Amino acid sequence: MITRRRLLGEAGLAGLAMLSSSARAETTVKLALPDGVDARPITRPFRRKARWCCSTTAPLLETPFEVFDRGVLPPNERFFVRWHWPLILKRVNVDTFRLNVHGHVDRMLSLSLEELMALPQFEIAAVNQCSGNSRGFFEPRVAGGEWGNGAMGNARWSGVRLKDVLDRAGVKTGAVEVRLSGLDAPPVADAPRFIKSLAIDHARDSEVMIAYAMNGNPLPLLNGFPLRVVVPGWYGTYWVKMLSDIEVLDQPDTNFWMKSAYLIPDTPGADIKPGDNVKMVPISRMNPRSFITNIKAGSTLHAGASTLVRGIAFGGDTGVKRVDFSPDGGNTWEAARLGKDEGKYGFRHFEARFRPASTRATTLMARCTNDNGVTQPDRPNWNPAGFMRNVIESIPVSAA
Ligand SMILES: Nc1nc2c(c(=O)[nH]1)N[C@H]1C(S)=C(S)[C@@H](COP(=O)(O)O)O[C@H]1N2
Ligand SMILES: [Mo]
């Protein structure tokens, strides 16, 4: 369990040091993105982060896919990173840091980390996934960060309930939203700070939390040290990092990141055809996904041999009800065995066995159904921002 001493004692280590150029690109990784840049350098530019496949314009660090085969709680140093603005603080002073709470409240708060950590501790395992995870596979292609499938991660988060902090400030009647912002600022003064808001009831649901640790360790600076918001079941865009300001609003938030960015078509799965004109709404809850992690596309399997297939699934805004496996491109399905349930918002391990029947080419598939009865679609969902992809993944293999 994370103690105050442990977190506050991390002060000296909280700095984000760029390593010298000698640690630059050593090798490249192949990304199977249609018509995209298909190879990127693997670099290690950040201390306390592993070697990465790094975009050059902003810190977009994507988790290498093989990491997901090693367990449902990937190490913090492998957790993906996404910031909107390229200027990220390199150091946070834990002695002077304050979390301010103001707006439509009875009393303003300015909490030190010690004061915050004195509130009751809350823990939950939850998947953080970028809305644009897998955007690089969209066809027709769309603009935005060209992620593969690695803009997601699962961790056990420790911290305090957002509700407990709001209760201390005393939310006044008439409050409608809670606006969350962090220490990061845009590079030019007239660009919008990254700010997100949650409806007041959601902010007080006792699951939305302010985390100071992931997997028992302080947050890496790039994942929001010293505090970040965790919104179980919702896309990462709401998981504000380096949280320093909470404002209770008595009007709906109309800031750029709520009104103009992160909008999805108001259709099932946010799925439309290019050119369709539909009502747009703010993105919110995640949908179910599953990935086979131990067999790569293009593998040749041993015909007739008992073959293990394993992977990870998550239900999105609720738990995993079942995962089915198909050894034959979706013609037949059988239930996979589910691993331990570590909490409904987290990754769930699954595995199945089969005997590759012949030497014919075939396609392996996994399909997750969540506790709300929502199943991954056979055909890719599409929208112009490249959000919420969750088609059943296909792994073409042969057997000899
Ligand atoms: N302060 C701040 N918080 C932020 C962002 C940001 O740009 N600034 N990006 C959001 C987005 S879009 C995502 S997907 C998640 C990524 O979290 P991670 O970097 O810890 O993986 O952080 C969210 N929180
Ligand atoms: Mo994101």
GROMACS .gro file of C-alpha atoms and ligand atoms in nm:
model
  425
    1MET     CA    1   0.000   0.000   0.000
    2ILE     CA    2   0.122   0.344  -0.087
    3THR     CA    3   0.205   0.563   0.211
    4ARG     CA    4   0.232   0.937   0.234
    5ARG     CA    5   0.598   0.909   0.312
    6ARG     CA    6   0.652   0.695   0.007
    7LEU     CA    7   0.476   0.936  -0.229
    8LEU     CA    8   0.617   1.255  -0.084
    9GLY     CA    9   0.960   1.098  -0.056
   10GLU     CA   10   0.952   1.052  -0.430
   11ALA     CA   11   1.000   1.425  -0.481
   12GLY     CA   12   1.352   1.394  -0.606
   13LEU     CA   13   1.259   1.118  -0.845
   14ALA     CA   14   0.958   1.292  -0.988
   15GLY     CA   15   1.158   1.487  -1.239
   16LEU     CA   16   1.130   1.388  -1.603
   17ALA     CA   17   1.480   1.378  -1.739
   18MET     CA   18   1.535   1.352  -2.110
   19LEU     CA   19   1.817   1.106  -2.161
   20SER     CA   20   2.112   1.206  -2.373
   21SER     CA   21   2.111   1.154  -2.747
   22SER     CA   22   2.320   0.837  -2.709
   23ALA     CA   23   1.999   0.667  -2.594
   24ARG     CA   24   1.827   0.760  -2.921
   25ALA     CA   25   1.671   0.532  -3.180
   26GLU     CA   26   1.831   0.191  -3.176
   27THR     CA   27   1.589  -0.012  -3.378
   28THR     CA   28   1.251   0.012  -3.545
   29VAL     CA   29   0.917  -0.153  -3.495
   30LYS     CA   30   0.689  -0.261  -3.781
   31LEU     CA   31   0.332  -0.142  -3.755
   32ALA     CA   32   0.078  -0.304  -3.982
   33LEU     CA   33  -0.116   0.015  -4.051
   34PRO     CA   34  -0.287   0.037  -4.391
   35ASP     CA   35  -0.107   0.299  -4.609
   36GLY     CA   36   0.043   0.455  -4.297
   37VAL     CA   37   0.394   0.503  -4.178
   38ASP     CA   38   0.462   0.136  -4.119
   39ALA     CA   39   0.789   0.152  -3.930
   40ARG     CA   40   0.876   0.369  -3.633
   41PRO     CA   41   1.192   0.397  -3.428
   42ILE     CA   42   1.202   0.245  -3.082
   43THR     CA   43   1.353   0.499  -2.847
   44ARG     CA   44   1.417   0.546  -2.481
   45PRO     CA   45   1.394   0.919  -2.433
   46PHE     CA   46   1.223   0.924  -2.093
   47ARG     CA   47   1.356   0.818  -1.757
   48ARG     CA   48   1.127   0.572  -1.574
   49LYS     CA   49   0.972   0.465  -1.901
   50ALA     CA   50   1.087   0.162  -2.096
   51ARG     CA   51   1.211   0.175  -2.456
   52TRP     CA   52   0.929   0.298  -2.670
   53CYS     CA   53   0.787   0.340  -3.007
   54CYS     CA   54   0.767   0.719  -2.997
   55SER     CA   55   0.593   0.975  -3.212
   56THR     CA   56   0.817   1.276  -3.265
   57THR     CA   57   0.571   1.565  -3.239
   58ALA     CA   58   0.429   1.508  -2.890
   59PRO     CA   59   0.477   1.244  -2.626
   60LEU     CA   60   0.254   0.973  -2.767
   61LEU     CA   61   0.396   0.653  -2.630
   62GLU     CA   62   0.223   0.337  -2.741
   63THR     CA   63   0.253   0.015  -2.541
   64PRO     CA   64   0.421  -0.256  -2.752
   65PHE     CA   65   0.155  -0.520  -2.804
   66GLU     CA   66   0.352  -0.816  -2.665
   67VAL     CA   67   0.334  -0.651  -2.320
   68PHE     CA   68  -0.036  -0.746  -2.307
   69ASP     CA   69   0.054  -1.115  -2.325
   70ARG     CA   70   0.240  -1.096  -1.994
   71GLY     CA   71  -0.049  -1.026  -1.760
   72VAL     CA   72  -0.352  -0.815  -1.696
   73LEU     CA   73  -0.158  -0.543  -1.508
   74PRO     CA   74   0.118  -0.421  -1.739
   75PRO     CA   75   0.412  -0.254  -1.561
   76ASN     CA   76   0.387   0.122  -1.511
   77GLU     CA   77   0.695   0.183  -1.723
   78ARG     CA   78   0.506   0.026  -2.014
   79PHE     CA   79   0.183   0.221  -1.967
   80PHE     CA   80   0.096   0.428  -2.274
   81VAL     CA   81   0.125   0.807  -2.266
   82ARG     CA   82  -0.079   1.074  -2.435
   83TRP     CA   83  -0.069   1.452  -2.386
   84HIS     CA   84  -0.234   1.711  -2.608
   85TRP     CA   85   0.022   1.986  -2.570
   86PRO     CA   86   0.393   1.935  -2.623
   87LEU     CA   87   0.505   2.132  -2.315
   88ILE     CA   88   0.497   1.893  -2.021
   89LEU     CA   89   0.627   1.991  -1.680
   90LYS     CA   90   0.956   1.820  -1.610
   91ARG     CA   91   0.923   1.852  -1.234
   92VAL     CA   92   0.648   1.894  -0.977
   93ASN     CA   93   0.729   2.032  -0.633
   94VAL     CA   94   0.537   1.810  -0.392
   95ASP     CA   95   0.583   2.056  -0.104
   96THR     CA   96   0.416   2.350  -0.272
   97PHE     CA   97   0.169   2.152  -0.486
   98ARG     CA   98  -0.196   2.228  -0.407
   99LEU     CA   99  -0.522   2.085  -0.536
  100ASN     CA  100  -0.769   2.372  -0.549
  101VAL     CA  101  -1.145   2.325  -0.528
  102HIS     CA  102  -1.369   2.622  -0.599
  103GLY     CA  103  -1.677   2.744  -0.786
  104HIS     CA  104  -2.028   2.649  -0.678
  105VAL     CA  105  -1.922   2.524  -0.332
  106ASP     CA  106  -1.971   2.631   0.030
  107ARG     CA  107  -1.599   2.666   0.098
  108MET     CA  108  -1.296   2.679  -0.125
  109LEU     CA  109  -1.023   2.424  -0.060
  110SER     CA  110  -0.654   2.430  -0.128
  111LEU     CA  111  -0.531   2.083  -0.034
  112SER     CA  112  -0.170   1.981   0.006
  113LEU     CA  113  -0.082   1.625  -0.095
  114GLU     CA  114  -0.063   1.533   0.273
  115GLU     CA  115  -0.413   1.664   0.338
  116LEU     CA  116  -0.549   1.482   0.036
  117MET     CA  117  -0.381   1.156   0.134
  118ALA     CA  118  -0.535   1.179   0.480
  119LEU     CA  119  -0.881   1.116   0.325
  120PRO     CA  120  -1.005   0.753   0.316
  121GLN     CA  121  -0.814   0.551   0.058
  122PHE     CA  122  -1.001   0.398  -0.235
  123GLU     CA  123  -0.870   0.143  -0.486
  124ILE     CA  124  -1.000   0.010  -0.815
  125ALA     CA  125  -0.861  -0.173  -1.117
  126ALA     CA  126  -0.965   0.001  -1.438
  127VAL     CA  127  -0.872   0.021  -1.803
  128ASN     CA  128  -0.757   0.357  -1.932
  129GLN     CA  129  -0.802   0.362  -2.309
  130CYS     CA  130  -0.761   0.655  -2.548
  131SER     CA  131  -1.076   0.721  -2.751
  132GLY     CA  132  -0.858   0.696  -3.061
  133ASN     CA  133  -0.695   0.364  -2.971
  134SER     CA  134  -0.659   0.164  -3.299
  135ARG     CA  135  -0.734   0.472  -3.511
  136GLY     CA  136  -0.453   0.371  -3.747
  137PHE     CA  137  -0.672   0.081  -3.868
  138PHE     CA  138  -0.965   0.301  -3.974
  139GLU     CA  139  -1.066   0.269  -4.339
  140PRO     CA  140  -1.130   0.512  -4.495
  141ARG     CA  141  -0.841   0.665  -4.303
  142VAL     CA  142  -0.899   0.952  -4.064
  143ALA     CA  143  -0.675   1.225  -3.924
  144GLY     CA  144  -0.536   1.210  -3.569
  145GLY     CA  145  -0.276   1.019  -3.369
  146GLU     CA  146  -0.216   0.702  -3.573
  147TRP     CA  147  -0.236   0.457  -3.287
  148GLY     CA  148  -0.212   0.081  -3.327
  149ASN     CA  149  -0.384  -0.117  -3.050
  150GLY     CA  150  -0.149  -0.009  -2.771
  151ALA     CA  151  -0.317   0.313  -2.651
  152MET     CA  152  -0.473   0.126  -2.360
  153GLY     CA  153  -0.363  -0.008  -2.026
  154ASN     CA  154  -0.500  -0.148  -1.704
  155ALA     CA  155  -0.381  -0.065  -1.354
  156ARG     CA  156  -0.487  -0.088  -0.993
  157TRP     CA  157  -0.536   0.277  -0.898
  158SER     CA  158  -0.513   0.404  -0.540
  159GLY     CA  159  -0.627   0.739  -0.420
  160VAL     CA  160  -0.939   0.907  -0.288
  161ARG     CA  161  -1.294   0.933  -0.415
  162LEU     CA  162  -1.369   1.257  -0.597
  163LYS     CA  163  -1.694   1.255  -0.396
  164ASP     CA  164  -1.506   1.281  -0.066
  165VAL     CA  165  -1.318   1.589  -0.187
  166LEU     CA  166  -1.637   1.750  -0.319
  167ASP     CA  167  -1.818   1.676   0.008
  168ARG     CA  168  -1.544   1.853   0.200
  169ALA     CA  169  -1.596   2.161  -0.012
  170GLY     CA  170  -1.975   2.127   0.012
  171VAL     CA  171  -2.142   2.130  -0.330
  172LYS     CA  172  -2.419   2.391  -0.347
  173THR     CA  173  -2.759   2.308  -0.491
  174GLY     CA  174  -2.775   2.400  -0.856
  175ALA     CA  175  -2.434   2.250  -0.937
  176VAL     CA  176  -2.443   2.073  -1.276
  177GLU     CA  177  -2.086   1.980  -1.370
  178VAL     CA  178  -1.740   1.940  -1.223
  179ARG     CA  179  -1.456   2.079  -1.431
  180LEU     CA  180  -1.113   1.923  -1.402
  181SER     CA  181  -0.783   2.070  -1.514
  182GLY     CA  182  -0.417   1.995  -1.471
  183LEU     CA  183  -0.084   2.173  -1.460
  184ASP     CA  184  -0.010   2.140  -1.833
  185ALA     CA  185  -0.057   2.447  -2.051
  186PRO     CA  186  -0.068   2.498  -2.426
  187PRO     CA  187   0.245   2.633  -2.598
  188VAL     CA  188   0.070   2.952  -2.714
  189ALA     CA  189  -0.152   3.171  -2.500
  190ASP     CA  190  -0.464   3.166  -2.717
  191ALA     CA  191  -0.486   2.786  -2.746
  192PRO     CA  192  -0.730   2.614  -2.509
  193ARG     CA  193  -0.596   2.455  -2.190
  194PHE     CA  194  -0.686   2.087  -2.167
  195ILE     CA  195  -0.996   2.080  -1.943
  196LYS     CA  196  -1.270   1.818  -1.908
  197SER     CA  197  -1.596   1.813  -1.715
  198LEU     CA  198  -1.818   1.543  -1.569
  199ALA     CA  199  -2.185   1.570  -1.476
  200ILE     CA  200  -2.222   1.635  -1.103
  201ASP     CA  201  -2.390   1.299  -1.030
  202HIS     CA  202  -2.120   1.113  -1.219
  203ALA     CA  203  -1.846   1.302  -1.033
  204ARG     CA  204  -2.011   1.194  -0.705
  205ASP     CA  205  -2.080   0.830  -0.796
  206SER     CA  206  -1.813   0.694  -0.554
  207GLU     CA  207  -1.616   0.529  -0.836
  208VAL     CA  208  -1.469   0.837  -1.002
  209MET     CA  209  -1.149   0.902  -0.811
  210ILE     CA  210  -0.833   1.106  -0.778
  211ALA     CA  211  -0.543   0.862  -0.797
  212TYR     CA  212  -0.199   0.917  -0.648
  213ALA     CA  213  -0.068   0.570  -0.724
  214MET     CA  214  -0.090   0.298  -0.985
  215ASN     CA  215  -0.002  -0.063  -0.904
  216GLY     CA  216   0.128   0.045  -0.564
  217ASN     CA  217   0.373   0.303  -0.694
  218PRO     CA  218   0.352   0.679  -0.741
  219LEU     CA  219   0.225   0.776  -1.086
  220PRO     CA  220   0.502   0.818  -1.342
  221LEU     CA  221   0.531   1.189  -1.424
  222LEU     CA  222   0.413   1.119  -1.779
  223ASN     CA  223   0.101   0.947  -1.645
  224GLY     CA  224   0.010   1.246  -1.434
  225PHE     CA  225   0.223   1.269  -1.118
  226PRO     CA  226   0.126   1.357  -0.852
  227LEU     CA  227  -0.253   1.323  -0.906
  228ARG     CA  228  -0.481   1.215  -1.186
  229VAL     CA  229  -0.850   1.157  -1.234
  230VAL     CA  230  -0.968   0.798  -1.290
  231VAL     CA  231  -1.311   0.757  -1.449
  232PRO     CA  232  -1.381   0.381  -1.451
  233GLY     CA  233  -1.553   0.265  -1.768
  234TRP     CA  234  -1.503   0.594  -1.953
  235TYR     CA  235  -1.248   0.687  -2.219
  236GLY     CA  236  -0.908   0.826  -2.117
  237THR     CA  237  -0.986   1.180  -2.228
  238TYR     CA  238  -1.168   1.236  -1.896
  239TRP     CA  239  -0.877   1.100  -1.692
  240VAL     CA  240  -0.717   1.442  -1.637
  241LYS     CA  241  -0.350   1.419  -1.540
  242MET     CA  242  -0.149   1.641  -1.302
  243LEU     CA  243  -0.487   1.741  -1.163
  244SER     CA  244  -0.455   2.073  -0.982
  245ASP     CA  245  -0.793   2.241  -1.017
  246ILE     CA  246  -1.153   2.134  -0.960
  247GLU     CA  247  -1.426   2.383  -1.034
  248VAL     CA  248  -1.790   2.309  -0.959
  249LEU     CA  249  -2.005   2.470  -1.230
  250ASP     CA  250  -2.367   2.580  -1.218
  251GLN     CA  251  -2.383   2.581  -1.601
  252PRO     CA  252  -2.283   2.317  -1.856
  253ASP     CA  253  -1.918   2.348  -1.958
  254THR     CA  254  -1.880   2.494  -2.309
  255ASN     CA  255  -1.499   2.486  -2.323
  256PHE     CA  256  -1.339   2.362  -2.648
  257TRP     CA  257  -1.257   2.012  -2.518
  258MET     CA  258  -1.620   1.948  -2.422
  259LYS     CA  259  -1.811   2.132  -2.693
  260SER     CA  260  -1.597   2.095  -3.005
  261ALA     CA  261  -1.350   1.812  -2.946
  262TYR     CA  262  -1.417   1.451  -2.853
  263LEU     CA  263  -1.760   1.436  -3.013
  264ILE     CA  264  -1.903   1.115  -3.153
  265PRO     CA  265  -2.206   1.040  -3.370
  266ASP     CA  266  -2.507   0.965  -3.149
  267THR     CA  267  -2.551   0.617  -3.301
  268PRO     CA  268  -2.487   0.265  -3.161
  269GLY     CA  269  -2.110   0.212  -3.148
  270ALA     CA  270  -2.061   0.569  -3.282
  271ASP     CA  271  -2.085   0.401  -3.622
  272ILE     CA  272  -2.173   0.598  -3.937
  273LYS     CA  273  -2.087   0.597  -4.308
  274PRO     CA  274  -1.844   0.860  -4.436
  275GLY     CA  275  -2.047   1.170  -4.523
  276ASP     CA  276  -2.346   1.088  -4.303
  277ASN     CA  277  -2.471   1.394  -4.119
  278VAL     CA  278  -2.583   1.302  -3.768
  279LYS     CA  279  -2.618   1.457  -3.426
  280MET     CA  280  -2.287   1.466  -3.238
  281VAL     CA  281  -2.253   1.415  -2.860
  282PRO     CA  282  -1.957   1.406  -2.618
  283ILE     CA  283  -1.779   1.070  -2.608
  284SER     CA  284  -1.836   0.881  -2.282
  285ARG     CA  285  -1.851   0.507  -2.204
  286MET     CA  286  -1.620   0.245  -2.347
  287ASN     CA  287  -1.738  -0.058  -2.541
  288PRO     CA  288  -1.615  -0.420  -2.508
  289ARG     CA  289  -1.296  -0.544  -2.675
  290SER     CA  290  -1.078  -0.854  -2.677
  291PHE     CA  291  -0.737  -0.941  -2.817
  292ILE     CA  292  -0.555  -1.268  -2.870
  293THR     CA  293  -0.206  -1.192  -2.742
  294ASN     CA  294   0.003  -1.509  -2.784
  295ILE     CA  295  -0.037  -1.581  -3.156
  296LYS     CA  296   0.078  -1.332  -3.416
  297ALA     CA  297  -0.080  -1.276  -3.756
  298GLY     CA  298   0.095  -1.487  -4.018
  299SER     CA  299   0.208  -1.761  -3.777
  300THR     CA  300   0.226  -2.119  -3.893
  301LEU     CA  301   0.069  -2.347  -3.633
  302HIS     CA  302   0.133  -2.718  -3.583
  303ALA     CA  303  -0.154  -2.902  -3.756
  304GLY     CA  304  -0.328  -3.149  -3.526
  305ALA     CA  305  -0.149  -3.028  -3.212
  306SER     CA  306  -0.339  -2.902  -2.911
  307THR     CA  307  -0.281  -2.527  -2.933
  308LEU     CA  308  -0.330  -2.270  -2.658
  309VAL     CA  309  -0.484  -1.935  -2.742
  310ARG     CA  310  -0.483  -1.668  -2.475
  311GLY     CA  311  -0.549  -1.298  -2.447
  312ILE     CA  312  -0.715  -1.011  -2.268
  313ALA     CA  313  -1.067  -0.876  -2.279
  314PHE     CA  314  -1.250  -0.590  -2.117
  315GLY     CA  315  -1.618  -0.510  -2.101
  316GLY     CA  316  -1.586  -0.131  -2.131
  317ASP     CA  317  -1.833   0.034  -1.895
  318THR     CA  318  -1.915  -0.293  -1.722
  319GLY     CA  319  -1.768  -0.639  -1.665
  320VAL     CA  320  -1.685  -0.919  -1.909
  321LYS     CA  321  -1.971  -1.167  -1.928
  322ARG     CA  322  -1.806  -1.404  -2.176
  323VAL     CA  323  -1.538  -1.433  -2.437
  324ASP     CA  324  -1.585  -1.667  -2.730
  325PHE     CA  325  -1.310  -1.802  -2.950
  326SER     CA  326  -1.337  -1.899  -3.316
  327PRO     CA  327  -1.067  -2.108  -3.487
  328ASP     CA  328  -1.230  -2.075  -3.830
  329GLY     CA  329  -1.295  -1.711  -3.914
  330GLY     CA  330  -1.621  -1.688  -3.720
  331ASN     CA  331  -1.800  -1.999  -3.852
  332THR     CA  332  -1.794  -2.173  -3.516
  333TRP     CA  333  -1.746  -2.029  -3.170
  334GLU     CA  334  -1.678  -2.180  -2.831
  335ALA     CA  335  -1.664  -2.021  -2.488
  336ALA     CA  336  -1.314  -1.934  -2.370
  337ARG     CA  337  -1.220  -1.986  -2.003
  338LEU     CA  338  -1.204  -1.660  -1.814
  339GLY     CA  339  -0.925  -1.578  -1.569
  340LYS     CA  340  -0.968  -1.425  -1.226
  341ASP     CA  341  -1.204  -1.131  -1.201
  342GLU     CA  342  -0.993  -0.841  -1.067
  343GLY     CA  343  -1.276  -0.590  -1.093
  344LYS     CA  344  -1.531  -0.527  -1.363
  345TYR     CA  345  -1.350  -0.232  -1.523
  346GLY     CA  346  -1.017  -0.410  -1.564
  347PHE     CA  347  -0.858  -0.644  -1.817
  348ARG     CA  348  -0.973  -1.007  -1.789
  349HIS     CA  349  -0.751  -1.293  -1.899
  350PHE     CA  350  -0.903  -1.561  -2.125
  351GLU     CA  351  -0.781  -1.880  -2.285
  352ALA     CA  352  -0.900  -2.157  -2.512
  353ARG     CA  353  -0.750  -2.466  -2.678
  354PHE     CA  354  -0.799  -2.602  -3.027
  355ARG     CA  355  -0.637  -2.832  -3.282
  356PRO     CA  356  -0.562  -2.661  -3.612
  357ALA     CA  357  -0.745  -2.900  -3.840
  358SER     CA  358  -0.563  -2.881  -4.167
  359THR     CA  359  -0.302  -2.689  -4.359
  360ARG     CA  360  -0.557  -2.445  -4.496
  361ALA     CA  361  -0.522  -2.080  -4.409
  362THR     CA  362  -0.765  -1.981  -4.137
  363THR     CA  363  -0.844  -1.687  -3.912
  364LEU     CA  364  -0.848  -1.687  -3.532
  365MET     CA  365  -1.095  -1.458  -3.359
  366ALA     CA  366  -1.201  -1.363  -3.007
  367ARG     CA  367  -1.527  -1.193  -2.923
  368CYS     CA  368  -1.619  -1.028  -2.593
  369THR     CA  369  -1.973  -0.985  -2.463
  370ASN     CA  370  -2.011  -0.757  -2.162
  371ASP     CA  371  -2.249  -0.773  -1.865
  372ASN     CA  372  -2.490  -0.540  -2.046
  373GLY     CA  373  -2.513  -0.795  -2.330
  374VAL     CA  374  -2.316  -0.576  -2.573
  375THR     CA  375  -2.100  -0.781  -2.812
  376GLN     CA  376  -1.815  -0.670  -3.037
  377PRO     CA  377  -1.933  -0.611  -3.396
  378ASP     CA  378  -1.834  -0.827  -3.699
  379ARG     CA  379  -1.768  -0.520  -3.909
  380PRO     CA  380  -1.557  -0.220  -3.806
  381ASN     CA  381  -1.744   0.079  -3.671
  382TRP     CA  382  -1.641   0.408  -3.839
  383ASN     CA  383  -1.662   0.778  -3.756
  384PRO     CA  384  -1.460   1.079  -3.878
  385ALA     CA  385  -1.255   1.121  -3.559
  386GLY     CA  386  -1.147   0.756  -3.548
  387PHE     CA  387  -1.296   0.685  -3.204
  388MET     CA  388  -1.424   0.372  -3.030
  389ARG     CA  389  -1.301   0.104  -3.268
  390ASN     CA  390  -1.399  -0.237  -3.129
  391VAL     CA  391  -1.447  -0.472  -3.423
  392ILE     CA  392  -1.377  -0.843  -3.359
  393GLU     CA  393  -1.003  -0.876  -3.425
  394SER     CA  394  -0.885  -1.125  -3.688
  395ILE     CA  395  -0.557  -1.316  -3.679
  396PRO     CA  396  -0.481  -1.491  -4.007
  397VAL     CA  397  -0.270  -1.805  -3.955
  398SER     CA  398  -0.191  -2.128  -4.137
  399ALA     CA  399  -0.120  -2.479  -4.009
  400ALA     CA  400   0.139  -2.727  -4.134
  401LIG     N1  401  -0.362   1.718  -1.806
  401LIG     C1  402  -0.391   1.635  -1.908
  401LIG     N2  403  -0.458   1.522  -1.884
  401LIG     C2  404  -0.487   1.436  -1.983
  401LIG     C3  405  -0.452   1.465  -2.118
  401LIG     C4  406  -0.381   1.587  -2.142
  401LIG     O1  407  -0.345   1.621  -2.256
  401LIG     N3  408  -0.352   1.668  -2.034
  401LIG     N4  409  -0.487   1.376  -2.218
  401LIG     C5  410  -0.597   1.283  -2.190
  401LIG     C6  411  -0.609   1.174  -2.287
  401LIG     S1  412  -0.681   1.212  -2.436
  401LIG     C7  413  -0.577   1.043  -2.257
  401LIG     S2  414  -0.604   0.918  -2.366
  401LIG     C8  415  -0.520   1.008  -2.126
  401LIG     C9  416  -0.393   0.925  -2.139
  401LIG     O2  417  -0.346   0.885  -2.014
  401LIG     P1  418  -0.199   0.830  -1.998
  401LIG     O3  419  -0.105   0.923  -2.066
  401LIG     O4  420  -0.173   0.815  -1.853
  401LIG     O5  421  -0.196   0.694  -2.065
  401LIG     O6  422  -0.488   1.124  -2.048
  401LIG    C10  423  -0.588   1.223  -2.051
  401LIG     N5  424  -0.555   1.323  -1.953
  402MO      MO  425  -0.699   1.019  -2.568
   0.00000   0.00000   0.00000
